[in-house]
Short mmCIF file of C-alpha atoms in Angstrom, two decimals:
data_model
loop_
_atom_site.label_atom_id
_atom_site.label_comp_id
_atom_site.label_asym_id
_atom_site.label_seq_id
_atom_site.Cartn_x
_atom_site.Cartn_y
_atom_site.Cartn_z
CA MET K 1 -33.03 -30.95 -22.86
CA PHE K 2 -36.25 -31.42 -20.85
CA GLY K 3 -39.61 -31.38 -22.60
CA SER K 4 -42.35 -29.43 -20.86
CA LYS K 5 -45.35 -31.25 -22.35
CA ASP K 6 -47.72 -32.70 -19.77
CA LEU K 7 -47.86 -36.48 -20.05
CA VAL K 8 -50.51 -38.79 -18.59
CA GLY K 9 -49.32 -41.28 -15.98
CA LEU K 10 -51.07 -44.60 -16.56
CA ASP K 11 -50.59 -47.21 -13.83
CA ILE K 12 -52.09 -50.52 -14.99
CA GLY K 13 -52.55 -52.64 -11.87
CA THR K 14 -54.04 -56.07 -11.24
CA HIS K 15 -57.44 -54.80 -10.09
CA SER K 16 -57.60 -51.29 -11.53
CA ILE K 17 -56.06 -48.69 -13.82
CA LYS K 18 -54.99 -45.43 -12.21
CA LEU K 19 -54.64 -42.26 -14.27
CA VAL K 20 -52.80 -39.12 -13.15
CA ARG K 21 -52.18 -35.88 -15.04
CA LEU K 22 -50.16 -33.04 -13.56
CA LYS K 23 -49.42 -29.52 -14.68
CA LYS K 24 -45.93 -28.17 -14.03
CA GLY K 25 -45.75 -24.50 -13.12
CA LYS K 26 -43.18 -22.15 -11.64
CA LYS K 27 -44.15 -23.18 -8.10
CA GLY K 28 -44.27 -26.90 -8.74
CA PHE K 29 -46.90 -29.40 -9.83
CA GLU K 30 -50.68 -29.11 -9.74
CA LEU K 31 -53.10 -32.04 -10.03
CA LEU K 32 -55.23 -31.86 -13.18
CA ASN K 33 -56.73 -35.35 -13.26
CA PHE K 34 -56.94 -38.41 -11.05
CA GLY K 35 -59.14 -41.34 -11.99
CA ILE K 36 -59.51 -45.04 -11.23
CA MET K 37 -61.14 -47.67 -13.45
CA PRO K 38 -61.70 -51.15 -11.95
CA LEU K 39 -60.72 -54.26 -13.90
CA PRO K 40 -62.56 -57.60 -13.77
CA PRO K 41 -60.83 -60.56 -12.04
CA GLU K 42 -58.32 -62.52 -14.14
CA THR K 43 -57.76 -59.59 -16.54
CA ILE K 44 -54.15 -59.38 -15.32
CA VAL K 45 -52.49 -62.44 -13.80
CA ASP K 46 -48.99 -62.34 -12.30
CA GLU K 47 -48.23 -58.98 -13.97
CA THR K 48 -49.25 -60.29 -17.43
CA ILE K 49 -52.23 -58.78 -19.24
CA GLU K 50 -54.29 -61.83 -20.22
CA LYS K 51 -57.26 -59.86 -21.62
CA PRO K 52 -55.82 -56.86 -23.50
CA GLU K 53 -59.18 -55.92 -25.04
CA VAL K 54 -60.65 -55.46 -21.55
CA VAL K 55 -57.74 -53.21 -20.57
CA THR K 56 -58.07 -51.24 -23.81
CA ASN K 57 -61.78 -50.56 -23.17
CA ALA K 58 -61.05 -49.58 -19.57
CA ILE K 59 -58.37 -47.11 -20.72
CA LYS K 60 -60.74 -45.60 -23.29
CA ASN K 61 -63.48 -45.22 -20.69
CA LEU K 62 -61.06 -43.67 -18.20
CA PHE K 63 -59.85 -41.07 -20.70
CA LYS K 64 -63.45 -40.31 -21.68
CA MET K 65 -64.51 -40.01 -18.04
CA GLU K 66 -61.63 -37.63 -17.30
CA LYS K 67 -62.19 -35.70 -20.58
CA ILE K 68 -58.53 -36.01 -21.60
CA SER K 69 -57.48 -35.46 -25.20
CA THR K 70 -53.74 -35.90 -24.64
CA LYS K 71 -52.45 -39.01 -26.43
CA GLU K 72 -48.96 -39.28 -24.93
CA VAL K 73 -48.73 -41.47 -21.82
CA VAL K 74 -46.13 -42.81 -19.43
CA THR K 75 -46.65 -46.32 -18.12
CA ALA K 76 -44.61 -48.80 -16.09
CA VAL K 77 -43.78 -52.48 -15.76
CA SER K 78 -42.94 -54.69 -12.80
CA GLY K 79 -42.64 -58.32 -11.81
CA GLN K 80 -40.35 -61.28 -12.40
CA SER K 81 -39.46 -60.40 -16.01
CA LEU K 82 -37.07 -57.63 -15.06
CA VAL K 83 -33.75 -57.33 -13.28
CA ILE K 84 -32.50 -54.35 -11.27
CA LYS K 85 -29.01 -54.75 -9.88
CA LYS K 86 -26.17 -52.55 -8.71
CA ILE K 87 -22.93 -53.68 -10.37
CA ASN K 88 -19.33 -52.52 -10.29
CA VAL K 89 -17.37 -51.99 -13.53
CA PRO K 90 -14.03 -50.43 -14.50
CA LYS K 91 -14.16 -46.66 -14.96
CA MET K 92 -15.19 -45.65 -18.48
CA THR K 93 -17.18 -43.00 -20.27
CA GLU K 94 -20.96 -43.24 -20.55
CA ASP K 95 -20.61 -43.91 -24.30
CA GLU K 96 -18.14 -46.71 -23.65
CA LEU K 97 -20.45 -48.23 -21.06
CA ALA K 98 -23.38 -48.02 -23.47
CA GLU K 99 -21.29 -50.07 -25.92
CA SER K 100 -20.33 -52.74 -23.37
CA ILE K 101 -23.35 -52.85 -21.04
CA LYS K 102 -24.93 -55.91 -22.69
CA VAL K 103 -21.72 -57.90 -22.18
CA GLU K 104 -21.59 -56.75 -18.56
CA ALA K 105 -25.29 -57.54 -18.07
CA GLU K 106 -25.28 -61.09 -19.44
CA GLN K 107 -23.75 -62.62 -16.32
CA TYR K 108 -26.56 -61.26 -14.14
CA LEU K 109 -29.56 -62.22 -16.29
CA PRO K 110 -31.70 -65.35 -15.93
CA PHE K 111 -32.80 -64.99 -19.56
CA ALA K 112 -31.10 -64.54 -22.93
CA ILE K 113 -29.67 -61.09 -23.65
CA GLU K 114 -31.57 -61.01 -26.98
CA GLU K 115 -34.85 -61.15 -25.05
CA VAL K 116 -34.30 -57.98 -23.03
CA ASN K 117 -33.93 -54.22 -23.27
CA VAL K 118 -30.98 -53.07 -21.17
CA ASP K 119 -30.40 -49.66 -19.62
CA PHE K 120 -28.16 -48.25 -16.92
CA GLN K 121 -27.38 -45.31 -14.66
CA ILE K 122 -23.88 -44.46 -13.44
CA ILE K 123 -24.16 -43.91 -9.69
CA LYS K 124 -20.65 -42.93 -8.61
CA GLU K 125 -16.92 -43.52 -9.07
CA ILE K 126 -15.05 -45.64 -6.54
CA THR K 127 -11.46 -44.51 -5.92
CA PRO K 128 -9.38 -47.11 -4.01
CA GLU K 129 -7.63 -46.06 -0.83
CA LYS K 130 -3.85 -45.81 -1.13
CA ASN K 131 -3.35 -48.49 1.51
CA GLU K 132 -5.39 -50.98 -0.56
CA LYS K 133 -2.40 -51.67 -2.79
CA LYS K 134 -0.44 -54.73 -1.71
CA GLU K 135 3.22 -55.37 -2.44
CA GLY K 136 3.74 -56.90 -5.88
CA GLU K 137 0.26 -55.93 -7.11
CA ASP K 138 -0.68 -53.39 -9.76
CA GLU K 139 -2.09 -50.03 -8.72
CA PRO K 140 -5.81 -50.49 -7.77
CA LYS K 141 -8.03 -49.25 -10.57
CA ILE K 142 -10.82 -46.69 -10.32
CA THR K 143 -14.20 -48.35 -10.79
CA MET K 144 -17.84 -47.25 -11.03
CA ASP K 145 -21.04 -48.35 -9.35
CA VAL K 146 -23.74 -48.72 -11.99
CA LEU K 147 -27.44 -49.44 -11.66
CA LEU K 148 -28.28 -52.06 -14.28
CA VAL K 149 -31.84 -52.53 -15.52
CA ALA K 150 -32.97 -55.28 -17.90
CA VAL K 151 -36.60 -55.81 -18.93
CA ARG K 152 -37.90 -58.62 -21.13
CA LYS K 153 -39.16 -57.23 -24.42
CA GLU K 154 -42.31 -59.35 -24.27
CA LEU K 155 -43.28 -57.70 -20.97
CA ILE K 156 -43.03 -54.24 -22.54
CA GLU K 157 -44.98 -55.39 -25.60
CA ASN K 158 -47.66 -56.96 -23.39
CA ARG K 159 -48.06 -53.71 -21.43
CA ASN K 160 -48.01 -51.46 -24.50
CA LYS K 161 -50.48 -53.36 -26.69
CA PRO K 162 -53.74 -52.27 -24.97
CA ILE K 163 -52.41 -48.70 -24.75
CA LEU K 164 -51.69 -48.60 -28.47
CA ASP K 165 -55.03 -50.24 -29.22
CA ALA K 166 -56.69 -47.43 -27.26
CA GLY K 167 -55.18 -44.94 -29.73
CA LEU K 168 -52.53 -43.69 -27.29
CA LYS K 169 -48.75 -43.37 -27.49
CA PRO K 170 -46.64 -44.89 -24.69
CA ILE K 171 -43.80 -42.32 -24.84
CA ILE K 172 -41.97 -43.66 -21.77
CA VAL K 173 -42.07 -47.13 -20.20
CA ASP K 174 -40.74 -46.79 -16.65
CA LEU K 175 -40.49 -49.28 -13.79
CA ASP K 176 -42.98 -49.23 -10.91
CA VAL K 177 -40.12 -49.15 -8.42
CA PHE K 178 -38.55 -46.04 -9.99
CA ALA K 179 -41.91 -44.31 -10.39
CA ILE K 180 -42.50 -44.60 -6.64
CA GLU K 181 -38.94 -43.46 -5.97
CA ASN K 182 -39.35 -40.40 -8.20
CA GLY K 183 -42.65 -39.53 -6.53
CA TYR K 184 -41.07 -39.91 -3.11
CA GLU K 185 -38.21 -37.57 -4.02
CA LEU K 186 -40.64 -34.99 -5.40
CA ASN K 187 -42.61 -34.91 -2.16
CA TYR K 188 -39.99 -35.60 0.50
CA GLY K 189 -36.72 -34.58 -1.13
CA ILE K 190 -33.68 -36.78 -1.75
CA PRO K 191 -32.93 -38.47 1.58
CA TYR K 192 -29.19 -37.70 1.79
CA GLY K 193 -27.62 -39.26 4.88
CA GLU K 194 -30.59 -41.60 5.33
CA VAL K 195 -31.52 -45.14 4.45
CA VAL K 196 -35.17 -45.37 3.42
CA ALA K 197 -37.06 -48.53 2.48
CA LEU K 198 -39.90 -47.92 0.02
CA ILE K 199 -42.37 -50.82 0.14
CA ASP K 200 -45.10 -51.08 -2.48
CA MET K 201 -47.65 -53.66 -1.36
CA GLY K 202 -49.32 -54.85 -4.54
CA ASP K 203 -51.68 -57.70 -5.21
CA SER K 204 -49.37 -60.59 -6.12
CA PHE K 205 -46.02 -59.13 -5.10
CA THR K 206 -44.59 -56.74 -2.54
CA ASN K 207 -41.69 -54.69 -3.87
CA VAL K 208 -39.00 -53.50 -1.47
CA ASN K 209 -36.61 -50.77 -2.66
CA ILE K 210 -33.88 -49.73 -0.22
CA LEU K 211 -32.45 -46.28 -0.95
CA VAL K 212 -29.10 -45.07 0.36
CA ASP K 213 -28.65 -41.31 -0.11
CA GLY K 214 -31.55 -41.42 -2.57
CA VAL K 215 -30.09 -44.17 -4.78
CA THR K 216 -31.36 -47.75 -5.06
CA GLU K 217 -28.97 -50.03 -3.18
CA VAL K 218 -31.05 -53.18 -3.48
CA THR K 219 -34.57 -53.97 -4.66
CA ARG K 220 -36.55 -57.20 -4.55
CA ASP K 221 -40.02 -58.52 -5.32
CA ILE K 222 -41.37 -60.70 -2.52
CA PRO K 223 -44.28 -63.03 -3.42
CA GLY K 224 -47.49 -62.09 -1.63
CA GLY K 225 -49.54 -59.01 -1.00
CA GLY K 226 -53.21 -58.15 -1.07
CA ASN K 227 -54.12 -61.44 -2.72
CA ARG K 228 -52.67 -63.46 0.16
CA ILE K 229 -54.70 -61.46 2.68
CA ASN K 230 -57.87 -61.83 0.60
CA HIS K 231 -57.34 -65.58 0.27
CA GLU K 232 -57.16 -66.03 4.05
CA LEU K 233 -60.16 -63.77 4.64
CA GLN K 234 -62.21 -65.68 2.05
CA LYS K 235 -61.23 -69.00 3.62
CA ASN K 236 -61.75 -67.97 7.25
CA PHE K 237 -65.01 -66.05 6.78
CA ASN K 238 -66.60 -67.92 3.86
CA THR K 239 -66.85 -64.88 1.62
CA ASP K 240 -65.97 -63.99 -1.98
CA HIS K 241 -63.24 -61.68 -3.29
CA LYS K 242 -65.46 -58.60 -3.05
CA GLY K 243 -66.41 -59.45 0.53
CA ALA K 244 -62.77 -60.01 1.45
CA GLU K 245 -61.84 -56.60 0.05
CA LYS K 246 -64.46 -54.98 2.27
CA LEU K 247 -63.33 -56.91 5.35
CA LYS K 248 -59.71 -55.91 4.63
CA MET K 249 -60.72 -52.25 4.70
CA GLY K 250 -62.74 -52.68 7.91
CA ILE K 251 -66.19 -52.38 6.34
CA GLY K 252 -69.06 -54.77 5.64
CA LEU K 253 -68.44 -56.88 8.75
CA ASN K 254 -72.12 -57.92 9.06
CA GLY K 255 -71.73 -59.81 12.32
CA VAL K 256 -68.16 -60.95 11.63
CA SER K 257 -65.88 -60.35 14.59
CA GLU K 258 -63.68 -57.30 13.96
CA LYS K 259 -61.05 -58.87 16.21
CA ASP K 260 -61.00 -62.11 14.18
CA VAL K 261 -60.61 -60.15 10.93
CA ALA K 262 -57.78 -58.10 12.44
CA ASN K 263 -56.06 -61.29 13.66
CA THR K 264 -56.21 -62.80 10.16
CA ILE K 265 -54.75 -59.68 8.57
CA THR K 266 -52.07 -59.36 11.27
CA THR K 267 -51.03 -62.99 10.78
CA VAL K 268 -50.56 -62.61 7.02
CA LEU K 269 -48.73 -59.30 7.45
CA GLY K 270 -46.51 -61.04 10.00
CA GLU K 271 -45.55 -63.71 7.44
CA LEU K 272 -44.84 -61.07 4.82
CA SER K 273 -42.88 -58.96 7.30
CA HIS K 274 -40.76 -61.99 8.16
CA GLU K 275 -39.60 -62.23 4.53
CA ILE K 276 -38.97 -58.48 4.36
CA ASN K 277 -37.04 -58.56 7.64
CA LYS K 278 -34.71 -61.21 6.21
CA MET K 279 -33.95 -58.82 3.36
CA PHE K 280 -33.44 -55.97 5.85
CA HIS K 281 -31.06 -58.04 7.97
CA ASN K 282 -29.00 -59.08 4.93
CA PHE K 283 -28.77 -55.43 3.86
CA ILE K 284 -27.69 -54.26 7.32
CA LYS K 285 -25.12 -57.06 7.58
CA SER K 286 -23.58 -56.38 4.15
CA THR K 287 -23.56 -52.56 4.34
CA GLU K 288 -23.33 -51.92 8.10
CA LYS K 289 -26.07 -49.31 7.63
CA ASN K 290 -29.33 -49.16 9.58
CA ILE K 291 -32.66 -48.46 7.92
CA ASN K 292 -34.01 -45.15 9.24
CA LYS K 293 -37.54 -45.24 7.86
CA VAL K 294 -40.03 -47.41 6.00
CA VAL K 295 -42.58 -45.80 3.64
CA ILE K 296 -45.42 -47.94 2.29
CA SER K 297 -47.67 -47.56 -0.76
CA GLY K 298 -50.11 -49.69 -2.74
CA GLY K 299 -53.57 -51.05 -1.98
CA CYS K 300 -52.57 -52.74 1.28
CA ALA K 301 -51.35 -49.41 2.64
CA ARG K 302 -55.05 -48.49 3.00
CA ILE K 303 -55.63 -51.24 5.59
CA PRO K 304 -56.63 -49.58 8.89
CA GLY K 305 -53.80 -49.69 11.44
CA ILE K 306 -51.18 -51.06 9.05
CA GLU K 307 -48.60 -48.43 10.06
CA LYS K 308 -48.68 -49.61 13.68
CA ILE K 309 -48.52 -53.29 12.71
CA LEU K 310 -45.52 -52.86 10.41
CA THR K 311 -43.70 -50.50 12.77
CA GLU K 312 -43.86 -53.28 15.39
CA ASN K 313 -42.93 -56.02 12.90
CA PHE K 314 -39.90 -54.17 11.51
CA ASP K 315 -38.97 -52.25 14.67
CA ILE K 316 -38.49 -49.32 12.29
CA PRO K 317 -40.70 -46.20 12.05
CA THR K 318 -43.20 -46.86 9.25
CA GLU K 319 -45.50 -44.40 7.51
CA ILE K 320 -47.91 -44.34 4.57
CA ILE K 321 -46.68 -42.35 1.59
CA ASP K 322 -48.33 -39.02 0.81
CA PRO K 323 -47.81 -38.69 -2.96
CA TYR K 324 -49.57 -35.28 -2.94
CA LYS K 325 -47.43 -33.71 -0.21
CA ASN K 326 -45.85 -31.16 -2.57
CA ILE K 327 -48.59 -31.12 -5.20
CA LYS K 328 -51.23 -28.40 -5.36
CA ILE K 329 -54.82 -29.69 -5.32
CA ASN K 330 -57.79 -27.42 -6.04
CA PRO K 331 -60.55 -28.22 -3.48
CA LYS K 332 -63.13 -26.77 -5.86
CA ILE K 333 -62.32 -29.47 -8.41
CA PHE K 334 -61.41 -32.47 -6.26
CA ASP K 335 -62.97 -34.19 -3.26
CA LEU K 336 -59.99 -33.89 -0.91
CA GLN K 337 -61.18 -36.70 1.37
CA TYR K 338 -61.41 -39.10 -1.58
CA ILE K 339 -58.01 -37.99 -2.89
CA GLN K 340 -56.40 -38.70 0.48
CA ASP K 341 -58.22 -42.03 0.91
CA MET K 342 -56.88 -43.16 -2.47
CA ALA K 343 -53.42 -41.64 -1.97
CA PRO K 344 -51.47 -44.93 -1.50
CA LEU K 345 -52.90 -46.13 -4.83
CA ALA K 346 -51.72 -42.97 -6.61
CA ALA K 347 -48.02 -43.28 -5.77
CA ILE K 348 -47.00 -44.97 -9.04
CA GLY K 349 -49.24 -42.75 -11.17
CA ILE K 350 -47.79 -39.59 -9.61
CA GLY K 351 -44.24 -40.80 -10.23
CA LEU K 352 -45.13 -41.49 -13.87
CA ALA K 353 -46.95 -38.20 -14.42
CA ILE K 354 -43.94 -36.11 -13.36
CA ARG K 355 -41.88 -37.60 -16.19
CA ARG K 356 -41.26 -35.32 -19.19
CA LEU K 357 -40.12 -35.93 -22.75
CA GLY K 358 -36.34 -36.23 -22.94
CA ASP K 359 -35.64 -36.71 -19.24
CA LYS K 360 -33.78 -39.64 -17.80
CA THR K 361 -33.97 -39.46 -14.04
CA LYS K 362 -33.69 -43.24 -13.76
CA PRO K 363 -32.75 -45.98 -16.22
#
């Protein structure tokens, strides 16, 4: 049922493309390739590729640089053109659900059903307690919790076009949120008995995915991320985007007060944390479950001291993801310091690269 062919994970982000290739052996995965190719500003805006020819050339150069001949790739989509929601439906077979899922999905979608690809994963059956039946009512029916996923077709087409134009085959189109989740499970195991919040801090959006026993309970994109920090740094310190990126990482201060830079970053992270905390509080109130741990990824996860800031803001232990925790890396081939420095940026690529033909670990 599972194909064994190594696929290339291709994470197309706002500022760069990340490539990951893994080899699966008897003792687990080994890193074969990891590469990053920067993209010019305005190439991708709000998750939409505005300059596909630029992305195509970048992909070609990245494959050439990494000396990869494999044509089959796994990529991912994210943003406002997709819906991920846990729904409850009457108990039925998987085939029956496949027949009716579009009807079930319509009520949850902000766009026409004809515009989307729909998929699902059955999570578990819900058997009512005997005392739930009230006098005069029918016997309570067994239902199922289902994870519903709907992605606008134009988003998939927009993401696939530069890949196809580069002469490659997008075999699987995943979701960023599930790629990170898969990578987390590979490296940390399925967190049974725990509630873990995976936070991917991107450029335009910050995605929060709350897992209960390793299954998505709720996920949400919150506007704001690296771009918001850069905007404030540019405004406060009269610098350009490149200068703001350096300040964000604690380099290139050139007489600028380190304390003032830290205060700017802390303020923006505080605003973002406030929005995330509202989501956390709603989750805790509706489920009566506490969040045990927060794990962060993405470009902002490389900001010095961010673990401490977010731990204080959330009042929850927070750590930076290690996407290579259970992956073998040959120190004769890779610069281990560079690999670790870039680790938060590799989380999606790792989760994509572990996918294999024929699998369906997530919708």
